[in-house]
Amino acid sequence: MKRKMVYALMALLLILCVAIVSEWMKPSAETGEKQITVIVMDESGNTSKQVWEKTYQTDTENLTAFLKEKEELDAAIVESEYGSLLNEIAGLKQDMEKGPWLVFESENNRICVEAGMCPAMDDVLIEDQDVFVFRLISSFSS
């Protein structure tokens, strides 16, 4: 009986340690004023055309909050089972069923670089000097 109790306590301590380390290792948002650049490209046709580029000051923590804050970007965001989903930005609108689709990337955002791609907008923490490129594409093949 004592042996089972010791094993249960050890398992509980292990779970607690994993939870604490996971929370400690979780990326935290950079607070305060940050400067970020947004570029919007229309690549849905035969040519690639830049439709927007602007550098902003913001104190928002993640990409979703930033897009909601900057009304001039005309970002249409809906909540889905996977988090926030961008349906429109700077006049470019996606069609989830048949395309074109909106995608985004960043070559210098820490979260995107560490993941090898940008995760959901809610999970992309904004840092000073980030550059985000939003693309309207008609195909996912290169």
Short mmCIF file of C-alpha atoms in Angstrom, two decimals:
data_model
loop_
_atom_site.label_atom_id
_atom_site.label_comp_id
_atom_site.label_asym_id
_atom_site.label_seq_id
_atom_site.Cartn_x
_atom_site.Cartn_y
_atom_site.Cartn_z
CA MET A 1 0.00 0.00 0.00
CA LYS A 2 2.80 2.41 0.88
CA ARG A 3 4.58 1.61 -2.37
CA LYS A 4 1.46 2.57 -4.40
CA MET A 5 1.20 5.81 -2.45
CA VAL A 6 4.85 6.66 -3.14
CA TYR A 7 4.39 5.94 -6.88
CA ALA A 8 1.26 8.08 -6.99
CA LEU A 9 3.07 10.95 -5.26
CA MET A 10 6.02 10.65 -7.66
CA ALA A 11 3.65 10.68 -10.64
CA LEU A 12 1.87 13.74 -9.26
CA LEU A 13 5.18 15.55 -8.73
CA LEU A 14 6.30 14.68 -12.25
CA ILE A 15 3.05 16.04 -13.73
CA LEU A 16 3.39 19.21 -11.65
CA CYS A 17 7.00 19.70 -12.77
CA VAL A 18 6.07 19.24 -16.44
CA ALA A 19 3.25 21.78 -16.09
CA ILE A 20 5.52 24.34 -14.42
CA VAL A 21 8.31 23.90 -16.98
CA SER A 22 5.81 24.11 -19.88
CA GLU A 23 4.41 27.39 -18.56
CA TRP A 24 7.90 28.73 -17.90
CA MET A 25 9.07 27.84 -21.44
CA LYS A 26 5.98 29.32 -23.10
CA PRO A 27 6.90 32.41 -25.16
CA SER A 28 5.77 35.65 -23.60
CA ALA A 29 4.64 38.73 -25.44
CA GLU A 30 6.86 41.77 -25.72
CA THR A 31 5.15 44.62 -23.91
CA GLY A 32 5.20 48.28 -24.84
CA GLU A 33 5.41 50.12 -28.13
CA LYS A 34 6.66 48.15 -31.14
CA GLN A 35 7.19 49.04 -34.78
CA ILE A 36 6.04 46.48 -37.35
CA THR A 37 5.66 46.50 -41.11
CA VAL A 38 2.73 44.99 -43.03
CA ILE A 39 2.97 44.12 -46.72
CA VAL A 40 -0.04 42.83 -48.65
CA MET A 41 0.46 41.09 -52.01
CA ASP A 42 -2.09 39.98 -54.60
CA GLU A 43 -0.69 36.84 -56.23
CA SER A 44 -4.04 35.39 -57.27
CA GLY A 45 -3.64 36.20 -60.94
CA ASN A 46 -0.83 35.79 -63.44
CA THR A 47 1.23 38.54 -61.84
CA SER A 48 2.28 39.50 -58.34
CA LYS A 49 1.15 42.96 -57.26
CA GLN A 50 1.85 44.75 -53.99
CA VAL A 51 -1.34 46.44 -52.78
CA TRP A 52 -0.21 47.66 -49.35
CA GLU A 53 2.93 48.44 -47.40
CA LYS A 54 3.02 50.45 -44.23
CA THR A 55 4.97 50.56 -40.98
CA TYR A 56 2.93 50.87 -37.80
CA GLN A 57 3.45 51.60 -34.14
CA THR A 58 1.52 49.29 -31.85
CA ASP A 59 1.41 48.02 -28.30
CA THR A 60 -0.73 44.97 -29.11
CA GLU A 61 0.64 41.58 -28.15
CA ASN A 62 -0.42 39.28 -30.99
CA LEU A 63 -1.18 39.49 -34.69
CA THR A 64 -4.94 39.09 -34.28
CA ALA A 65 -5.16 42.02 -31.85
CA PHE A 66 -3.01 44.15 -34.17
CA LEU A 67 -5.19 43.47 -37.23
CA LYS A 68 -8.34 44.25 -35.25
CA GLU A 69 -6.77 47.50 -33.99
CA LYS A 70 -5.72 48.88 -37.40
CA GLU A 71 -9.05 49.66 -39.07
CA GLU A 72 -7.41 51.04 -42.24
CA LEU A 73 -6.26 47.50 -43.11
CA ASP A 74 -9.94 46.48 -43.41
CA ALA A 75 -9.14 43.10 -41.88
CA ALA A 76 -12.17 40.82 -41.68
CA ILE A 77 -11.54 38.23 -38.98
CA VAL A 78 -13.88 35.42 -37.97
CA GLU A 79 -13.56 33.00 -35.09
CA SER A 80 -13.22 29.36 -36.10
CA GLU A 81 -12.62 26.13 -34.24
CA TYR A 82 -8.89 26.70 -34.86
CA GLY A 83 -8.86 30.31 -33.60
CA SER A 84 -9.04 33.59 -35.50
CA LEU A 85 -9.22 33.31 -39.27
CA LEU A 86 -8.38 36.18 -41.61
CA ASN A 87 -10.90 36.37 -44.48
CA GLU A 88 -10.03 39.77 -45.93
CA ILE A 89 -7.28 42.40 -45.75
CA ALA A 90 -6.65 45.62 -47.71
CA GLY A 91 -9.45 44.80 -50.15
CA LEU A 92 -8.27 41.25 -50.87
CA LYS A 93 -10.81 38.58 -49.96
CA GLN A 94 -10.39 34.83 -49.80
CA ASP A 95 -12.82 32.09 -50.72
CA MET A 96 -12.21 29.19 -48.31
CA GLU A 97 -13.99 26.70 -50.58
CA LYS A 98 -12.30 27.22 -53.95
CA GLY A 99 -9.72 29.99 -53.52
CA PRO A 100 -8.01 32.30 -53.72
CA TRP A 101 -6.71 32.01 -50.16
CA LEU A 102 -5.01 34.41 -47.76
CA VAL A 103 -1.75 33.24 -46.21
CA PHE A 104 0.83 35.12 -44.19
CA GLU A 105 4.49 34.77 -43.34
CA SER A 106 7.35 36.49 -41.58
CA GLU A 107 11.05 35.94 -42.05
CA ASN A 108 11.96 37.70 -38.80
CA ASN A 109 9.16 37.09 -36.29
CA ARG A 110 10.61 34.80 -33.59
CA ILE A 111 7.51 32.60 -33.29
CA CYS A 112 7.29 32.07 -37.07
CA VAL A 113 11.02 31.41 -37.45
CA GLU A 114 11.14 28.92 -34.55
CA ALA A 115 8.10 27.04 -35.91
CA GLY A 116 9.40 27.04 -39.49
CA MET A 117 6.15 28.76 -40.51
CA CYS A 118 3.72 31.19 -38.95
CA PRO A 119 1.17 29.45 -36.72
CA ALA A 120 -2.38 30.73 -36.18
CA MET A 121 -2.61 34.52 -35.84
CA ASP A 122 -3.63 34.24 -32.18
CA ASP A 123 -0.31 32.48 -31.45
CA VAL A 124 1.95 34.94 -33.30
CA LEU A 125 3.39 37.29 -30.69
CA ILE A 126 4.46 40.65 -32.11
CA GLU A 127 7.96 41.95 -31.48
CA ASP A 128 9.65 45.20 -32.46
CA GLN A 129 10.75 45.36 -36.13
CA ASP A 130 8.61 42.39 -37.25
CA VAL A 131 7.65 42.30 -40.93
CA PHE A 132 4.53 40.38 -41.97
CA VAL A 133 3.66 39.60 -45.58
CA PHE A 134 0.06 38.68 -46.38
CA ARG A 135 -0.52 37.01 -49.76
CA LEU A 136 -3.68 36.24 -51.69
CA ILE A 137 -2.79 33.08 -53.61
CA SER A 138 -4.71 30.90 -56.06
CA SER A 139 -2.66 27.76 -55.48
CA PHE A 140 -0.68 26.18 -52.67
CA SER A 141 1.89 24.69 -55.07
CA SER A 142 5.11 26.63 -55.70
#
